[in-house]
Short mmCIF file of C-alpha atoms (C1' of nucleotides) in Angstrom, two decimals:
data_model
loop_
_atom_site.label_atom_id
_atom_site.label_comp_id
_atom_site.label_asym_id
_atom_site.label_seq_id
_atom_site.Cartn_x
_atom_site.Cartn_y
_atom_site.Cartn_z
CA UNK T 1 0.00 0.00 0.00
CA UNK T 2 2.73 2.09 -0.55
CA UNK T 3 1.88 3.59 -3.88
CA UNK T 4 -0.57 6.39 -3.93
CA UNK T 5 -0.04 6.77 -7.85
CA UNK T 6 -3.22 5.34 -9.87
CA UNK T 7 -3.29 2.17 -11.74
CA UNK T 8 -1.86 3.48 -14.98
CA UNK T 9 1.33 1.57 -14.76
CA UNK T 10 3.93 3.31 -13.99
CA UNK T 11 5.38 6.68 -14.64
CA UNK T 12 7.89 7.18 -17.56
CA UNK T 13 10.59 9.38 -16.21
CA UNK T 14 11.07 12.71 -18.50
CA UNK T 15 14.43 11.78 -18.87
CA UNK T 16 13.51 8.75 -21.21
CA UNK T 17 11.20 10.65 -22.90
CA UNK T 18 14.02 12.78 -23.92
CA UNK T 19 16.19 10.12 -24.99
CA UNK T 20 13.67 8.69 -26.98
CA UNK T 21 14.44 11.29 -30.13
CA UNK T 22 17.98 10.52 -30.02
CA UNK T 23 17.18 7.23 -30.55
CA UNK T 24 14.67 7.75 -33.36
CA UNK T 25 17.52 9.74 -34.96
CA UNK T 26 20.20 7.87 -34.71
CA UNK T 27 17.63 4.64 -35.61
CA UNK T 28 16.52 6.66 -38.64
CA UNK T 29 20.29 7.01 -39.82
CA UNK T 30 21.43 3.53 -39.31
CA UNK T 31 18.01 2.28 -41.61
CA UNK T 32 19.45 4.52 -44.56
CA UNK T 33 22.70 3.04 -44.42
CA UNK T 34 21.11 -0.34 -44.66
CA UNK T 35 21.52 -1.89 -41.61
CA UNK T 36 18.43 -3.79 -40.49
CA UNK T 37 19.33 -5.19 -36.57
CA UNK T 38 20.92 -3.23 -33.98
CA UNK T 39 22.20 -4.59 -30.33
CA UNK T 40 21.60 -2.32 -26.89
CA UNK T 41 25.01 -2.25 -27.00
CA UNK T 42 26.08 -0.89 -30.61
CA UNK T 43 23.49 1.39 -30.07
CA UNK T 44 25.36 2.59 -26.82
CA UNK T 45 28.60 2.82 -29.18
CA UNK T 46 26.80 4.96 -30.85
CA UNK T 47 25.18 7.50 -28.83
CA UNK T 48 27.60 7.02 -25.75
CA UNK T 49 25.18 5.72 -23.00
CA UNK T 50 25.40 2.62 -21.48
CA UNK T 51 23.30 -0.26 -23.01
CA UNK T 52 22.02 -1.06 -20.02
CA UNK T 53 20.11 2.55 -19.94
CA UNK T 54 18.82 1.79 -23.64
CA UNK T 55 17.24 -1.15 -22.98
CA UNK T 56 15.45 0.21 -19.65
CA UNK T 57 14.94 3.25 -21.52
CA UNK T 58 12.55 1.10 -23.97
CA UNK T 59 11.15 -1.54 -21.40
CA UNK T 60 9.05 1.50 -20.33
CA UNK T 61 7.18 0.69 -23.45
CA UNK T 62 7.42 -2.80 -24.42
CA UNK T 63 9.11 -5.61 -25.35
CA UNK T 64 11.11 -4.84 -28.38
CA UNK T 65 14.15 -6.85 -28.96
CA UNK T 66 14.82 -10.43 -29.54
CA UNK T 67 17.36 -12.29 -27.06
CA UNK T 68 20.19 -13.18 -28.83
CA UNK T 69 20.04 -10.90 -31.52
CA UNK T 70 19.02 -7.03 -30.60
CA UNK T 71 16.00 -4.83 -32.03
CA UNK T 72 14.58 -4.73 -35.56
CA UNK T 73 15.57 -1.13 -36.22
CA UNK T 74 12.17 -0.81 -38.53
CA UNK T 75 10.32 -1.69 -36.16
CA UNK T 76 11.92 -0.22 -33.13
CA UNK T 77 11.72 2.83 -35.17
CA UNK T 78 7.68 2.45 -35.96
CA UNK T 79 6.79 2.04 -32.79
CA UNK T 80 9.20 4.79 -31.05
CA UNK T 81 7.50 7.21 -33.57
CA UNK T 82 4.22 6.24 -32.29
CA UNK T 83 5.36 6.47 -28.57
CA UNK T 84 6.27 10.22 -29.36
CA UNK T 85 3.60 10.89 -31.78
CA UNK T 86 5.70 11.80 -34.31
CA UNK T 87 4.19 9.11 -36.50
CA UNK T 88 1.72 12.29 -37.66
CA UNK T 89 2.04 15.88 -39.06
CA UNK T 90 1.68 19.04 -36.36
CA UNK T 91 0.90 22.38 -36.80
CA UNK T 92 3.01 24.87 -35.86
CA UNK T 93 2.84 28.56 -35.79
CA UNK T 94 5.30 31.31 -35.88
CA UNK T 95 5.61 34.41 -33.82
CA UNK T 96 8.49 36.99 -34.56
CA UNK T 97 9.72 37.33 -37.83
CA UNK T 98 12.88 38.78 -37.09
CA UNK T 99 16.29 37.94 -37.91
CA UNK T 100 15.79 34.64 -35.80
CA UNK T 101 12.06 34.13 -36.37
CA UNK T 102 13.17 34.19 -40.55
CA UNK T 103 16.15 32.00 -40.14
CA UNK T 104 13.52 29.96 -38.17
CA UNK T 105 10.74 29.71 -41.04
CA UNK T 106 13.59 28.37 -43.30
CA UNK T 107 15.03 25.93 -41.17
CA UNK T 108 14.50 22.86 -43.45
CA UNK T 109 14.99 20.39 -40.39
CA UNK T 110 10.97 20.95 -39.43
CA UNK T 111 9.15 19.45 -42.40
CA UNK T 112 10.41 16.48 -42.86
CA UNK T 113 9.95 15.63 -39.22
CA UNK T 114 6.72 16.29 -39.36
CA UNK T 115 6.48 19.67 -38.07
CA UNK T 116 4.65 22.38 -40.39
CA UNK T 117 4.54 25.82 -40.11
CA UNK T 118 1.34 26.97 -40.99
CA UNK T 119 0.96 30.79 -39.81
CA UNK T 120 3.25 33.54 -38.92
CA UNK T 121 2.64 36.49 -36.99
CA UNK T 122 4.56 39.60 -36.65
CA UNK T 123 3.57 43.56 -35.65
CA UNK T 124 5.98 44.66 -37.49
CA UNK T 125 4.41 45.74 -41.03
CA UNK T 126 7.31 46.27 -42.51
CA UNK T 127 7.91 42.69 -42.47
CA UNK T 128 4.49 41.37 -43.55
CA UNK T 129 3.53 39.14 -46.75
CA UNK T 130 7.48 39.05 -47.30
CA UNK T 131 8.69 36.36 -49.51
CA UNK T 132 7.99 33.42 -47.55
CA UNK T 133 6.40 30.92 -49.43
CA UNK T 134 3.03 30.05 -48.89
CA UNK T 135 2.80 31.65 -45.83
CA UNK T 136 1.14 34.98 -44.89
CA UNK T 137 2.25 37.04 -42.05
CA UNK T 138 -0.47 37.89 -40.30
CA UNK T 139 -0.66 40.80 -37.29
CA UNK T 140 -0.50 39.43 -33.95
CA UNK T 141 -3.88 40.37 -33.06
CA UNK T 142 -5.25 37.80 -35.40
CA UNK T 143 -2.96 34.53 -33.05
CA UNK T 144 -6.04 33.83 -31.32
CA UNK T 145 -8.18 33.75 -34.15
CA UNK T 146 -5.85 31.85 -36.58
CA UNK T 147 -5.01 29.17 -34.40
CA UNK T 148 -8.12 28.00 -34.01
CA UNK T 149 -9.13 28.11 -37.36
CA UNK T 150 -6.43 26.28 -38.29
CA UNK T 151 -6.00 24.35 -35.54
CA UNK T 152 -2.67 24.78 -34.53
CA UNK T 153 -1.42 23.14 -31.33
CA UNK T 154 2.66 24.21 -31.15
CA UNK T 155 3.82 27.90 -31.02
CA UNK T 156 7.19 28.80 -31.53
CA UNK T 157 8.19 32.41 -29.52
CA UNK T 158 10.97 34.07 -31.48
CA UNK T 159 9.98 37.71 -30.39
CA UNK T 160 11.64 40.25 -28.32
CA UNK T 161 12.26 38.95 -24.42
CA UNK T 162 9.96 42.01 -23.70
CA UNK T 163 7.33 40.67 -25.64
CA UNK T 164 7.93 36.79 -24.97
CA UNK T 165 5.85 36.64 -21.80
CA UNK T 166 2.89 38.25 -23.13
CA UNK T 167 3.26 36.67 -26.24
CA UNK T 168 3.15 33.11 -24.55
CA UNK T 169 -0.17 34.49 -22.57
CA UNK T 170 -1.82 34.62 -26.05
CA UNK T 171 -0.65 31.59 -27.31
CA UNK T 172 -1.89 29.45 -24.11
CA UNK T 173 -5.33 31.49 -24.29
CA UNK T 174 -5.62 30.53 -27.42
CA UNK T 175 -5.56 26.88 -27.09
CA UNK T 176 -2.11 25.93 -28.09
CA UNK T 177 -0.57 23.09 -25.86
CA UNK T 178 3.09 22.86 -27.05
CA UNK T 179 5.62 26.08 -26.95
CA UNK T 180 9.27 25.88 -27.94
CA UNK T 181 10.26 29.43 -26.72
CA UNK T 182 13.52 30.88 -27.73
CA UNK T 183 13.27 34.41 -26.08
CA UNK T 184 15.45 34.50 -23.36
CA UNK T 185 13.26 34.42 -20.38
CA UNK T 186 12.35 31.96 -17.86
CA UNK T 187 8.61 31.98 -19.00
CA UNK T 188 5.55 31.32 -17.22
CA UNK T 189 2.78 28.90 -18.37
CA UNK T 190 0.42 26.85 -16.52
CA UNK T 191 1.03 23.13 -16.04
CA UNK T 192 -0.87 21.91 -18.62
CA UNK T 193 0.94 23.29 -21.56
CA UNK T 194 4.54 21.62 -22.67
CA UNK T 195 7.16 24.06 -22.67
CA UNK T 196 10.76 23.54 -24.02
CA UNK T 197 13.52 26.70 -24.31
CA UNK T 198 16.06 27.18 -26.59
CA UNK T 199 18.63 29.11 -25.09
CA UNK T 200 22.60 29.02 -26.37
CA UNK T 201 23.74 31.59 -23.58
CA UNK T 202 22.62 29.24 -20.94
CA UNK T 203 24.29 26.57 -22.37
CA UNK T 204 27.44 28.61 -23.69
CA UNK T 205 27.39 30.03 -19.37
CA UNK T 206 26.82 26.25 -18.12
CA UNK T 207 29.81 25.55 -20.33
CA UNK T 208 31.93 27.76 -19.02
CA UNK T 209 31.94 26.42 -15.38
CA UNK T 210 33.68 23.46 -16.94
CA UNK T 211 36.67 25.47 -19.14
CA UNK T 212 37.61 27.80 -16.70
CA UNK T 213 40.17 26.17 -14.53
CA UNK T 214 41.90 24.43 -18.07
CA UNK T 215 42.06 27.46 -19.48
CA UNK T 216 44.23 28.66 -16.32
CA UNK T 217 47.10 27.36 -17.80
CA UNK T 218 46.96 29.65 -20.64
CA UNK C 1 36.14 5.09 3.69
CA UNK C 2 33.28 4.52 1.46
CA UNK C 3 34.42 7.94 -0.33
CA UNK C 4 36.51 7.01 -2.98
CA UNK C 5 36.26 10.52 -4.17
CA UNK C 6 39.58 13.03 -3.83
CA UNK C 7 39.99 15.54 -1.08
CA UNK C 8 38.32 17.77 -3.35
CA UNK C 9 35.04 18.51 -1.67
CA UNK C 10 31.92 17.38 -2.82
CA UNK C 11 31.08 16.80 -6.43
CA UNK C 12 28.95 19.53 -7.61
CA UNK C 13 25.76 18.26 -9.44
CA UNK C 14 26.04 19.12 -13.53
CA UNK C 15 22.49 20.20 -12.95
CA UNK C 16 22.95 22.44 -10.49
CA UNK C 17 25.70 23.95 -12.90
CA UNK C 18 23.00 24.14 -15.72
CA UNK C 19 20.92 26.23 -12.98
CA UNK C 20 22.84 28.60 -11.95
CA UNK C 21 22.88 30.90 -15.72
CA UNK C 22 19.02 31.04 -14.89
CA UNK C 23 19.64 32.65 -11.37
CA UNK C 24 22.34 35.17 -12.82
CA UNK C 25 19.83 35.64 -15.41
CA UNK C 26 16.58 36.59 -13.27
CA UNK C 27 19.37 38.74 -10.51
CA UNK C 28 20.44 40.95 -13.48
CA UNK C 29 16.56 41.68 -14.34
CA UNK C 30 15.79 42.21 -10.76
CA UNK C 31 19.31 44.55 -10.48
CA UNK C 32 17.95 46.81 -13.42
CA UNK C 33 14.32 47.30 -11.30
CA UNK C 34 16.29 48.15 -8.76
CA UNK C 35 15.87 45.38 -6.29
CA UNK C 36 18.30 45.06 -3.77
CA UNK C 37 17.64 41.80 -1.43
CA UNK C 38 15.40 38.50 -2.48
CA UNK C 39 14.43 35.46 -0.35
CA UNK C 40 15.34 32.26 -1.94
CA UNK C 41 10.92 31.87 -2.08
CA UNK C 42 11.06 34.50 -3.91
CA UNK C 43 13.27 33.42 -6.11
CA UNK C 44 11.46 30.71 -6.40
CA UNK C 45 8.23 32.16 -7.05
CA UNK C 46 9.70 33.78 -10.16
CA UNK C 47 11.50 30.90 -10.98
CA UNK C 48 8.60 27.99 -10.95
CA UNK C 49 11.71 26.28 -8.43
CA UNK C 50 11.44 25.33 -4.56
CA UNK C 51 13.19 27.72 -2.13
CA UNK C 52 15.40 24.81 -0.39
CA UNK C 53 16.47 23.84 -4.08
CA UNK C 54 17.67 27.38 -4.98
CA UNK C 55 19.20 27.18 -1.34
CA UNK C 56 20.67 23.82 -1.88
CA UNK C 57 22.14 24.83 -5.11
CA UNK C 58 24.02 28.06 -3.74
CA UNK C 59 24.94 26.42 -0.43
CA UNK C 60 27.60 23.60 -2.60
CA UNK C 61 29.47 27.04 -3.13
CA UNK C 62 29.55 29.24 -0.53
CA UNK C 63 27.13 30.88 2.01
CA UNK C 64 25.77 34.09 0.29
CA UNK C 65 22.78 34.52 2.09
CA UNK C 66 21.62 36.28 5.47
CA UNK C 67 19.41 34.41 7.68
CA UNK C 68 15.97 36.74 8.39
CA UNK C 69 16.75 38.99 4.97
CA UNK C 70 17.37 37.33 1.99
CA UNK C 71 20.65 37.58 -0.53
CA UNK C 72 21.85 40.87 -1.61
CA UNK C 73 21.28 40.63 -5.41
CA UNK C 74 24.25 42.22 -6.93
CA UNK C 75 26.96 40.35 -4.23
CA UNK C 76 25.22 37.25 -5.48
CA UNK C 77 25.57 37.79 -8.85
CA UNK C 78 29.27 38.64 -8.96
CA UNK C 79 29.48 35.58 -7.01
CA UNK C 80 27.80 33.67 -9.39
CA UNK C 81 29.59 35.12 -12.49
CA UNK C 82 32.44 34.42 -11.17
CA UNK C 83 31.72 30.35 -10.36
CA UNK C 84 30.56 30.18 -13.66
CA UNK C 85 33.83 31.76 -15.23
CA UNK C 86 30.91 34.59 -17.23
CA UNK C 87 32.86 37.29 -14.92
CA UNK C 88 35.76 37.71 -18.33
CA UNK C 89 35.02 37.23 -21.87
CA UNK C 90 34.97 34.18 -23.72
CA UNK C 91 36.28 34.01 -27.53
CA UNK C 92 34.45 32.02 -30.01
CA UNK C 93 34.65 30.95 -33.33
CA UNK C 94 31.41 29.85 -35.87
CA UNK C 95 31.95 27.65 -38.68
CA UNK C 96 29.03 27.42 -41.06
CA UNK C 97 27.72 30.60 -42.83
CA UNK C 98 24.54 29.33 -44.09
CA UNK C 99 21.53 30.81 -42.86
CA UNK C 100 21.64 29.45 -39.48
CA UNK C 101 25.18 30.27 -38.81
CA UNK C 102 24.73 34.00 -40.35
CA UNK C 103 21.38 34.39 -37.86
CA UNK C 104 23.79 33.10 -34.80
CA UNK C 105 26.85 35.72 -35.68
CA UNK C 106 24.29 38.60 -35.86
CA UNK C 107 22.67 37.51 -32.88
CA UNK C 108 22.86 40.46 -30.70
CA UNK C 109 22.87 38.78 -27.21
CA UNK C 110 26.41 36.74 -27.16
CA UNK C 111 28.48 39.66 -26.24
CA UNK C 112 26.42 41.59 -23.76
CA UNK C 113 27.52 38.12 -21.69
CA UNK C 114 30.69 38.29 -22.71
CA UNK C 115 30.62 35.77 -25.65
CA UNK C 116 32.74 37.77 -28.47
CA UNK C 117 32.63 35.95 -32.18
CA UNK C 118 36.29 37.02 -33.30
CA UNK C 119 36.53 34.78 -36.49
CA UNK C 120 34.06 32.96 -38.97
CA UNK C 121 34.90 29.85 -41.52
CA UNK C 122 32.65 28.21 -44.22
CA UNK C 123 33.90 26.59 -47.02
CA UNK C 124 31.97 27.78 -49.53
CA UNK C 125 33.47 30.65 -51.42
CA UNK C 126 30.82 32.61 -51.90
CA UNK C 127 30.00 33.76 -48.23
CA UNK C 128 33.49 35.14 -48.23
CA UNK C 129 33.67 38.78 -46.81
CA UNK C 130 30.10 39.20 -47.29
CA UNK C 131 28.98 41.92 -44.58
CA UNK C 132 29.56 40.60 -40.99
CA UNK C 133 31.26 43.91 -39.51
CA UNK C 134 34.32 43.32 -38.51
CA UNK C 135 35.07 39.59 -38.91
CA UNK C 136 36.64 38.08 -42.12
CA UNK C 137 35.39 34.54 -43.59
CA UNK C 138 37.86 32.41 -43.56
CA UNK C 139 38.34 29.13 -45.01
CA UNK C 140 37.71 25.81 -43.33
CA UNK C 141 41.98 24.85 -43.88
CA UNK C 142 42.09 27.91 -41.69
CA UNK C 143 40.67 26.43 -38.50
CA UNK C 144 43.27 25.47 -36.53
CA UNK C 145 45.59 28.08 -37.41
CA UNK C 146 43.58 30.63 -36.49
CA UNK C 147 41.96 29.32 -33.25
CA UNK C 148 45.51 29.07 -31.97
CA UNK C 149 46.40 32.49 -33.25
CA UNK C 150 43.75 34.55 -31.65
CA UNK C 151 43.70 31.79 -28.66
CA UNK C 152 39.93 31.02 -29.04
CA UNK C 153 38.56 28.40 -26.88
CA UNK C 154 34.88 27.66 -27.78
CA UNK C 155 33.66 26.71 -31.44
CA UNK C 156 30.04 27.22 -32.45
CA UNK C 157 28.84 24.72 -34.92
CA UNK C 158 26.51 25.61 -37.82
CA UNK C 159 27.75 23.36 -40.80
CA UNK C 160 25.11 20.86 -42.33
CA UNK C 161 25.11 17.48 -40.54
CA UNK C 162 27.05 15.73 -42.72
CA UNK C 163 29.73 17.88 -41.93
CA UNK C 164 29.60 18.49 -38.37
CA UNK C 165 31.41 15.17 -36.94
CA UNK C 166 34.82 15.91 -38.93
CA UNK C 167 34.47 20.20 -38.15
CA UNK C 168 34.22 18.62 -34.51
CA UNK C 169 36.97 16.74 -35.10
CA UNK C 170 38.92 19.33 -36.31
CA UNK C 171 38.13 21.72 -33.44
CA UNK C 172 39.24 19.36 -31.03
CA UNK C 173 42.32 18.94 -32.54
CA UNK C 174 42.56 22.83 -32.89
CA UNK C 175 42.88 23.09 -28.68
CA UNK C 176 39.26 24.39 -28.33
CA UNK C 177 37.72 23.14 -25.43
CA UNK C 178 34.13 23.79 -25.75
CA UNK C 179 31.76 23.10 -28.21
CA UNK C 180 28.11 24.38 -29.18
CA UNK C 181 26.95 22.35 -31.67
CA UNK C 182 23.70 23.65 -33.58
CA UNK C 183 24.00 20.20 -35.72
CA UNK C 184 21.22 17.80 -35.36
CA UNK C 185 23.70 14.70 -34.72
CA UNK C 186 25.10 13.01 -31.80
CA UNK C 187 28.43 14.29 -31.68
CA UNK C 188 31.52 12.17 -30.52
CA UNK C 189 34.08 14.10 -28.90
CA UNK C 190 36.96 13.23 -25.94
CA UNK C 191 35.85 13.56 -22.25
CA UNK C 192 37.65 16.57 -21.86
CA UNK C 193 35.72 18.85 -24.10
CA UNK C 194 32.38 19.97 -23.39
CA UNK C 195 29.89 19.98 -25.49
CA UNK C 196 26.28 21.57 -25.67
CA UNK C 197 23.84 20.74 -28.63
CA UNK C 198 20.82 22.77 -29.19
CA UNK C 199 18.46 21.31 -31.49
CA UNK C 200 14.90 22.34 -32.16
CA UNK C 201 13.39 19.47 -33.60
CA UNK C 202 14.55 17.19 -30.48
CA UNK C 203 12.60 19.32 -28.36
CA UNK C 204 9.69 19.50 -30.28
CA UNK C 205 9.83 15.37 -30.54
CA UNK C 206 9.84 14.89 -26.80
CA UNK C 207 6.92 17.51 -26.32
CA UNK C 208 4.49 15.99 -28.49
CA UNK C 209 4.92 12.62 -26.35
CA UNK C 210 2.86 15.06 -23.72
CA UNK C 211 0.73 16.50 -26.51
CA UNK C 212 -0.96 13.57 -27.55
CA UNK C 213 -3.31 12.31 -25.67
CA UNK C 214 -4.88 15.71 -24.77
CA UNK C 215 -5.43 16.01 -28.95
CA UNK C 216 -7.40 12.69 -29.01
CA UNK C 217 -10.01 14.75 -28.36
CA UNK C 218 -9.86 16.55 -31.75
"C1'" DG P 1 27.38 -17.72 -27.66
"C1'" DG P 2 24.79 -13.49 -27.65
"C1'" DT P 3 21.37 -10.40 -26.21
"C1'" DT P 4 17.08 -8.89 -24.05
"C1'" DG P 5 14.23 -7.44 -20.10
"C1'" DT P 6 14.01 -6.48 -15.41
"C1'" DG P 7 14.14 -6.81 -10.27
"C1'" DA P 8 17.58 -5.30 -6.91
"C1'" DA P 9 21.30 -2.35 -5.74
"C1'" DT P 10 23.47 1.73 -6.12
"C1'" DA P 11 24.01 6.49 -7.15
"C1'" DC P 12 22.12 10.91 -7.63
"C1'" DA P 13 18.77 14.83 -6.87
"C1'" DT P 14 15.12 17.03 -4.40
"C1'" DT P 15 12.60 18.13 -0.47
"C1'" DC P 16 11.89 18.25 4.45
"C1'" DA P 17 12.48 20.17 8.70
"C1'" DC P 18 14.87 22.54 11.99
"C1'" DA P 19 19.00 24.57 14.47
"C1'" DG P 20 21.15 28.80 14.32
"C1'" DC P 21 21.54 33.42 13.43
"C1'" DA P 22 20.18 38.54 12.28
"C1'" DT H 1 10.07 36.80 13.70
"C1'" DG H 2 12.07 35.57 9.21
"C1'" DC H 3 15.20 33.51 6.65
"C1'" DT H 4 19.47 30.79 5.62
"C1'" DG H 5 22.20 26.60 5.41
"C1'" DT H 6 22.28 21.82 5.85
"C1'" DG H 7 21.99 16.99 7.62
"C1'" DA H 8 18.47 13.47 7.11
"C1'" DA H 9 14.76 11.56 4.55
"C1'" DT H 10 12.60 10.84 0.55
"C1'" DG H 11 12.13 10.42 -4.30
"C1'" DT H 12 14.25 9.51 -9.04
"C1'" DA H 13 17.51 7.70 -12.28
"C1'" DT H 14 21.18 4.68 -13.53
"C1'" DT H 15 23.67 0.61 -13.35
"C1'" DC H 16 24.31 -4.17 -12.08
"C1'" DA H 17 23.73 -8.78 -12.74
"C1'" DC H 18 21.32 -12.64 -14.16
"C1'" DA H 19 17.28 -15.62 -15.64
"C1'" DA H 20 15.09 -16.42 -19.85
"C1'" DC H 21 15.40 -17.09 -24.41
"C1'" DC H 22 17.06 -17.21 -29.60
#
DNA sequence: GGTTGTGAATACATTCACAGCA
DNA sequence: TGCTGTGAATGTATTCACAACC
């Protein structure tokens, strides 16, 4: 009677949820170079983890592998997809069309991942209906009204840091569930919406803790 | 004797490290209102963090704190900066000019933290001396040369994927010591360099495993 | 022989709770 | 009284090690 959690199994750690892309990736690769079977532990060549966390990793979900002889990467791949729910398109919208937000809408890693950009919002009207395909940029007044037209679920905050906050407010009024924020904030959102950051000068600062006493050689 | 660990104090906790950018980050914003003194609640209240966390974190460095007032904001933050090695500037080199590496060397918020972009490569002739201020392109066969001429010690990595693993390797062999690596691979590198990968389309692949079941409903 | 899947053991991280101080 | 700093307790994540199986 010691667990108090309900009876859906037990909890996947966020952790292994995170790992589970870089396995799809690195599965994804291997498949194009022809190779058809993988072991826990070529894997963990691979990727640098131990095979011991790679095949715990996946016992979260199932029973994948075959004793003897490792994992089918096709199939490990199919159903990994369908873990993440990347075995389906999402919309995506854009907010910020500056420098970033433009490098952002051409990124050519999104598509073919499943990820779409459908809309793009930006106040500045200087910027609007630039060449960007067959996308419109729309004023930000219209984010509420466009998302749910169009059903949108992930938005993607490449404005100002002063504007990021209220930005996100929109967004989660709105009805999106998924933000990948790159303003450099620590942003608020209530618990029910998935937030991830991008943020290079917390990882360049984190990084630094680590080089500065090699570097007191120099 | 069950520490097999050296005479050098306890290990600090890497995620503590990756924490402590997001403190300095918040002090500096509460510096510039004008805020002199904050409790480690609130701290926490603007951080979405527990108060005996952001305690626990500070406390494997040093006691900055006053019990029945709080921390004094700017002697914690030159405390900070200068755990983290962010109290000097940093020199940095990008390889890749595409769009994604011409986005990161006009990004304007590098040097504020002390993050100065002092040389550029990309192989491909035509990005040459195109208008990036002060820097000159250089060519790849440049690389190491150059990184031990102007003594540069972290490498920011923009190159297509294909090409990231051997501009790695040639960084490492170059001296540099830390690497942010805008690639979506898993890079190899020795223990000794650290390494930082930021990569959109992981992110989003680990959010929609919390995305959806909520969307069933649609 | 080789490799998975998984309980048990270990290691690590967070939170509690309170003594000690301003 | 209010808050820090920190051991102890709890909660999480990783690794071990081996039975089960191909």
């Amino acid at each position: 009677m010691q667990n108090n959690k309900t009876i859906t199994q037990v909890e996947v750690p966020e952790v292994v949820v995170q790992r589970l892309p870089i396995y799809v990736r690195i599965l994804s690769q291997l498949l194009e170079s022809h190779i058809e079977i993988i072991s826990s532990h070529q894997l963990g060549e691979l990727l640098q983890i131990t095979p011991a966390q790679i095949r715990k990793d996946l016992s979260y979900f199932g029973r994948f592998g075959k004793q003897g002889r490792g994992y089918n990467i096709q199939f490990l791949l199919d159903e990994l997809r369908q873990i993440l729910g990347i075995d389906r398109a999402w919309k995506a919208c854009l907010i910020g069309l500056g420098r970033l937000g433009r490098a952002i809408i051409n990124y050519p890693g999104f598509s073919p991942e499943g990820f779409e950009i459908v809309a793009a919002f930006d106040n500045n009207v200087a910027q609007y209906n630039s060449n960007l395909g067959t996308i419109t940029v729309q004023s930000m007044d219209e984010i509420a009204h466009t998302v749910k037209e169009k059903n949108i679920s992930i938005g993607i905050v490449a404005v100002p840091s002063n504007q990021a906050q209220s930005v996100i407010d929109t967004l989660v009024e709105s009805g999106i569930t998924g933000i990948l924020n790159y303003a450099p904030i620590a942003p608020f959102a209530p618990k029910h919406i998935v937030m991830r950051n991008i943020d290079p000068v917390l990882s360049l600062q984190s990084m630094t803790f680590y080089m500065k006493e090699n570097d007191e050689i120099n």
